[in-house]
Amino acid sequence: LARCVAVEPGKFAAAHWGRAPLLSRAAELPSADGFTDLLGPADADELLSRRGLRTPFLRIAKDGQLVPAARWTGGGGAGAEIGDQVLDERVLELYASGATLVLQGLHRTWPALIDFARDLGTALAQPLQVNAYLTPAGSQGFATHYDTHDVFVLQVDGRKHWRIHPPVLPDPLERQPWGGRADEVSATAQGPAALDVVLEPGDALYLPRGWLHSAQAQETSSLHLTVGIRALTRYAIVEELLALAAADARLRAGLPFGTDVADPDAIEPELTETVEALRDGPLRTDPAAVAARLRQRAWPAARPAPIRPLAQAAALDAVAAETRLAPRPGLRWRLDPTGDDKVALRLFDRVLTLPAGCEPALRALLTGAVSRVGDLPGLDDDADRVVLARRLLREAIAVPAE
């Protein structure tokens, strides 16, 4: 987080998070090299030409409109005939004529950004996505708009002029994109800007969701990263309460025969009864039930660190009491007793059921308190510890310690 904001985390959370933009100049941030270690122009060229990139990992925009993918994709030649691969010569043609290139999902495809997104997502306790925007000199990829998620803009190369305006809809949900308010957005963009600034290499800008923005490259081409923060909202809690409401027979019941739904007087008693049923049912729900449903939303959206399947498989045969393991970085987990002498290890994609006696060892390893297999607590002997360690390696819960 310190690479993205030039204020203390507490001040950022209180004064800016979800509230107001924050500009952080390169001189105020810790990295002397800006953000070139995350993705530079040469790295972008490699992605566009040597990695067999496919849609939707690239978008191209020109004059405020997306260019159809058919204009810049095709087969990759012998043995790679799949027809939606990025064709570098077509990309060159469009970029040279003023189009903006948007490399998408870099938190899944570029090593430095995989690690950066995982660490920042852990600090924020939110799932992230990372895109890169490459804009030719003097060009603007998109008209004034707003995003439905918070963003950090990290200027890597070149200079870009940003104009920021207040929201026309504060805190928009994902189902409330700016296109439905295009006239309001356009009118607001004609007024005075809340922030009018040129980002230089190494500068960072935080924008809460809903804030209007447009950006234009200056005298040279521009490369910036946009880190999108897919935070859950209180509306997500409402959605989960409604899902729980489906279990209540009173709320599943149909309206009385012949009810005129256009008549407020006819609807009033039904509304009253429905609100009472909500109060007696979902609104009295144990917070643990709602938290479990929110976990099912949030955890799959933030994958843990990649593993090396071949090395991991080779490590299985070499496990011994002296072996040192580490929890898989970025892995979200929860241990819950099941009441039948078992313990449930809940992960982002599955639930493992293990003997209750494994709980102390699991906690010790997953919290980093113990790394040596022979030191895992709560088990009778090293043979049991090795069996558990192999299971955790096979399930990609633990990794060999470096």
PDB file of N, CA, C and O in Angstrom, residues 130-160:
ATOM      1  N   VAL A 130      -5.670  -6.069 -12.253  1.00  0.00           N
ATOM      2  CA  VAL A 130      -4.686  -5.110 -12.750  1.00  0.00           C
ATOM      3  C   VAL A 130      -4.738  -5.074 -14.267  1.00  0.00           C
ATOM      4  O   VAL A 130      -4.608  -6.118 -14.926  1.00  0.00           O
ATOM      5  N   ASN A 131      -4.928  -3.885 -14.829  1.00  0.00           N
ATOM      6  CA  ASN A 131      -4.867  -3.650 -16.266  1.00  0.00           C
ATOM      7  C   ASN A 131      -3.762  -2.641 -16.557  1.00  0.00           C
ATOM      8  O   ASN A 131      -3.394  -1.844 -15.691  1.00  0.00           O
ATOM      9  N   ALA A 132      -3.249  -2.659 -17.778  1.00  0.00           N
ATOM     10  CA  ALA A 132      -2.285  -1.658 -18.231  1.00  0.00           C
ATOM     11  C   ALA A 132      -2.867  -0.928 -19.425  1.00  0.00           C
ATOM     12  O   ALA A 132      -3.487  -1.545 -20.303  1.00  0.00           O
ATOM     13  N   TYR A 133      -2.661   0.374 -19.473  1.00  0.00           N
ATOM     14  CA  TYR A 133      -3.165   1.224 -20.560  1.00  0.00           C
ATOM     15  C   TYR A 133      -1.968   1.835 -21.287  1.00  0.00           C
ATOM     16  O   TYR A 133      -1.174   2.564 -20.679  1.00  0.00           O
ATOM     17  N   LEU A 134      -1.857   1.535 -22.584  1.00  0.00           N
ATOM     18  CA  LEU A 134      -0.790   2.077 -23.417  1.00  0.00           C
ATOM     19  C   LEU A 134      -1.432   3.014 -24.436  1.00  0.00           C
ATOM     20  O   LEU A 134      -2.220   2.575 -25.286  1.00  0.00           O
ATOM     21  N   THR A 135      -1.102   4.305 -24.332  1.00  0.00           N
ATOM     22  CA  THR A 135      -1.756   5.329 -25.141  1.00  0.00           C
ATOM     23  C   THR A 135      -0.716   6.090 -25.951  1.00  0.00           C
ATOM     24  O   THR A 135       0.266   6.574 -25.380  1.00  0.00           O
ATOM     25  N   PRO A 136      -0.899   6.218 -27.273  1.00  0.00           N
ATOM     26  CA  PRO A 136       0.055   6.991 -28.088  1.00  0.00           C
ATOM     27  C   PRO A 136       0.044   8.469 -27.709  1.00  0.00           C
ATOM     28  O   PRO A 136      -0.911   8.964 -27.102  1.00  0.00           O
ATOM     29  N   ALA A 137       1.087   9.167 -28.089  1.00  0.00           N
ATOM     30  CA  ALA A 137       1.209  10.596 -27.789  1.00  0.00           C
ATOM     31  C   ALA A 137      -0.016  11.358 -28.268  1.00  0.00           C
ATOM     32  O   ALA A 137      -0.487  11.175 -29.390  1.00  0.00           O
ATOM     33  N   GLY A 138      -0.554  12.210 -27.381  1.00  0.00           N
ATOM     34  CA  GLY A 138      -1.665  13.075 -27.732  1.00  0.00           C
ATOM     35  C   GLY A 138      -3.017  12.409 -27.803  1.00  0.00           C
ATOM     36  O   GLY A 138      -4.011  13.075 -28.068  1.00  0.00           O
ATOM     37  N   SER A 139      -3.093  11.114 -27.547  1.00  0.00           N
ATOM     38  CA  SER A 139      -4.358  10.385 -27.710  1.00  0.00           C
ATOM     39  C   SER A 139      -5.086  10.199 -26.378  1.00  0.00           C
ATOM     40  O   SER A 139      -4.486  10.252 -25.298  1.00  0.00           O
ATOM     41  N   GLN A 140      -6.391   9.963 -26.497  1.00  0.00           N
ATOM     42  CA  GLN A 140      -7.243   9.678 -25.345  1.00  0.00           C
ATOM     43  C   GLN A 140      -8.053   8.433 -25.669  1.00  0.00           C
ATOM     44  O   GLN A 140      -8.759   8.384 -26.673  1.00  0.00           O
ATOM     45  N   GLY A 141      -7.923   7.409 -24.830  1.00  0.00           N
ATOM     46  CA  GLY A 141      -8.583   6.146 -25.140  1.00  0.00           C
ATOM     47  C   GLY A 141     -10.079   6.155 -24.924  1.00  0.00           C
ATOM     48  O   GLY A 141     -10.841   5.642 -25.733  1.00  0.00           O
ATOM     49  N   PHE A 142     -10.529   6.748 -23.811  1.00  0.00           N
ATOM     50  CA  PHE A 142     -11.933   6.684 -23.452  1.00  0.00           C
ATOM     51  C   PHE A 142     -12.436   8.076 -23.073  1.00  0.00           C
ATOM     52  O   PHE A 142     -11.699   8.893 -22.515  1.00  0.00           O
ATOM     53  N   ALA A 143     -13.717   8.340 -23.371  1.00  0.00           N
ATOM     54  CA  ALA A 143     -14.335   9.590 -22.965  1.00  0.00           C
ATOM     55  C   ALA A 143     -14.507   9.606 -21.445  1.00  0.00           C
ATOM     56  O   ALA A 143     -14.306   8.592 -20.764  1.00  0.00           O
ATOM     57  N   THR A 144     -14.887  10.760 -20.906  1.00  0.00           N
ATOM     58  CA  THR A 144     -15.125  10.870 -19.466  1.00  0.00           C
ATOM     59  C   THR A 144     -16.131   9.804 -19.018  1.00  0.00           C
ATOM     60  O   THR A 144     -17.186   9.628 -19.633  1.00  0.00           O
ATOM     61  N   HIS A 145     -15.789   9.108 -17.945  1.00  0.00           N
ATOM     62  CA  HIS A 145     -16.643   8.027 -17.442  1.00  0.00           C
ATOM     63  C   HIS A 145     -16.325   7.809 -15.971  1.00  0.00           C
ATOM     64  O   HIS A 145     -15.437   8.454 -15.407  1.00  0.00           O
ATOM     65  N   TYR A 146     -17.051   6.897 -15.350  1.00  0.00           N
ATOM     66  CA  TYR A 146     -16.691   6.475 -13.997  1.00  0.00           C
ATOM     67  C   TYR A 146     -16.600   4.957 -13.950  1.00  0.00           C
ATOM     68  O   TYR A 146     -17.163   4.248 -14.796  1.00  0.00           O
ATOM     69  N   ASP A 147     -15.862   4.466 -12.969  1.00  0.00           N
ATOM     70  CA  ASP A 147     -15.741   3.029 -12.732  1.00  0.00           C
ATOM     71  C   ASP A 147     -16.624   2.639 -11.553  1.00  0.00           C
ATOM     72  O   ASP A 147     -16.901   3.459 -10.670  1.00  0.00           O
ATOM     73  N   THR A 148     -17.033   1.388 -11.520  1.00  0.00           N
ATOM     74  CA  THR A 148     -17.851   0.895 -10.412  1.00  0.00           C
ATOM     75  C   THR A 148     -16.993   0.187  -9.360  1.00  0.00           C
ATOM     76  O   THR A 148     -17.501  -0.582  -8.559  1.00  0.00           O
ATOM     77  N   HIS A 149     -15.693   0.429  -9.404  1.00  0.00           N
ATOM     78  CA  HIS A 149     -14.781  -0.062  -8.372  1.00  0.00           C
ATOM     79  C   HIS A 149     -13.712   0.993  -8.143  1.00  0.00           C
ATOM     80  O   HIS A 149     -13.421   1.808  -9.019  1.00  0.00           O
ATOM     81  N   ASP A 150     -13.140   1.019  -6.956  1.00  0.00           N
ATOM     82  CA  ASP A 150     -12.051   1.943  -6.655  1.00  0.00           C
ATOM     83  C   ASP A 150     -10.825   1.559  -7.487  1.00  0.00           C
ATOM     84  O   ASP A 150     -10.642   0.389  -7.844  1.00  0.00           O
ATOM     85  N   VAL A 151      -9.946   2.547  -7.754  1.00  0.00           N
ATOM     86  CA  VAL A 151      -8.746   2.259  -8.531  1.00  0.00           C
ATOM     87  C   VAL A 151      -7.544   3.002  -7.967  1.00  0.00           C
ATOM     88  O   VAL A 151      -7.662   4.095  -7.408  1.00  0.00           O
ATOM     89  N   PHE A 152      -6.378   2.377  -8.122  1.00  0.00           N
ATOM     90  CA  PHE A 152      -5.097   3.063  -8.022  1.00  0.00           C
ATOM     91  C   PHE A 152      -4.544   3.173  -9.437  1.00  0.00           C
ATOM     92  O   PHE A 152      -4.451   2.168 -10.154  1.00  0.00           O
ATOM     93  N   VAL A 153      -4.203   4.369  -9.844  1.00  0.00           N
ATOM     94  CA  VAL A 153      -3.563   4.609 -11.138  1.00  0.00           C
ATOM     95  C   VAL A 153      -2.072   4.801 -10.878  1.00  0.00           C
ATOM     96  O   VAL A 153      -1.689   5.706 -10.112  1.00  0.00           O
ATOM     97  N   LEU A 154      -1.248   3.970 -11.478  1.00  0.00           N
ATOM     98  CA  LEU A 154       0.204   4.017 -11.267  1.00  0.00           C
ATOM     99  C   LEU A 154       0.864   4.378 -12.589  1.00  0.00           C
ATOM    100  O   LEU A 154       0.875   3.571 -13.524  1.00  0.00           O
ATOM    101  N   GLN A 155       1.416   5.579 -12.690  1.00  0.00           N
ATOM    102  CA  GLN A 155       2.019   6.033 -13.935  1.00  0.00           C
ATOM    103  C   GLN A 155       3.411   5.436 -14.091  1.00  0.00           C
ATOM    104  O   GLN A 155       4.298   5.692 -13.277  1.00  0.00           O
ATOM    105  N   VAL A 156       3.590   4.632 -15.131  1.00  0.00           N
ATOM    106  CA  VAL A 156       4.853   3.921 -15.341  1.00  0.00           C
ATOM    107  C   VAL A 156       5.780   4.714 -16.254  1.00  0.00           C
ATOM    108  O   VAL A 156       6.962   4.923 -15.956  1.00  0.00           O
ATOM    109  N   ASP A 157       5.248   5.163 -17.395  1.00  0.00           N
ATOM    110  CA  ASP A 157       6.104   5.773 -18.422  1.00  0.00           C
ATOM    111  C   ASP A 157       5.311   6.874 -19.129  1.00  0.00           C
ATOM    112  O   ASP A 157       4.097   6.745 -19.344  1.00  0.00           O
ATOM    113  N   GLY A 158       5.984   7.947 -19.504  1.00  0.00           N
ATOM    114  CA  GLY A 158       5.318   9.046 -20.174  1.00  0.00           C
ATOM    115  C   GLY A 158       4.507   9.891 -19.208  1.00  0.00           C
ATOM    116  O   GLY A 158       4.529   9.696 -17.989  1.00  0.00           O
ATOM    117  N   ARG A 159       3.788  10.851 -19.758  1.00  0.00           N
ATOM    118  CA  ARG A 159       2.983  11.780 -18.965  1.00  0.00           C
ATOM    119  C   ARG A 159       1.542  11.722 -19.451  1.00  0.00           C
ATOM    120  O   ARG A 159       1.287  11.604 -20.643  1.00  0.00           O
ATOM    121  N   LYS A 160       0.596  11.822 -18.506  1.00  0.00           N
ATOM    122  CA  LYS A 160      -0.811  11.749 -18.875  1.00  0.00           C
ATOM    123  C   LYS A 160      -1.595  12.788 -18.086  1.00  0.00           C
ATOM    124  O   LYS A 160      -1.453  12.891 -16.854  1.00  0.00           O
TER     125      LYS A 160
END
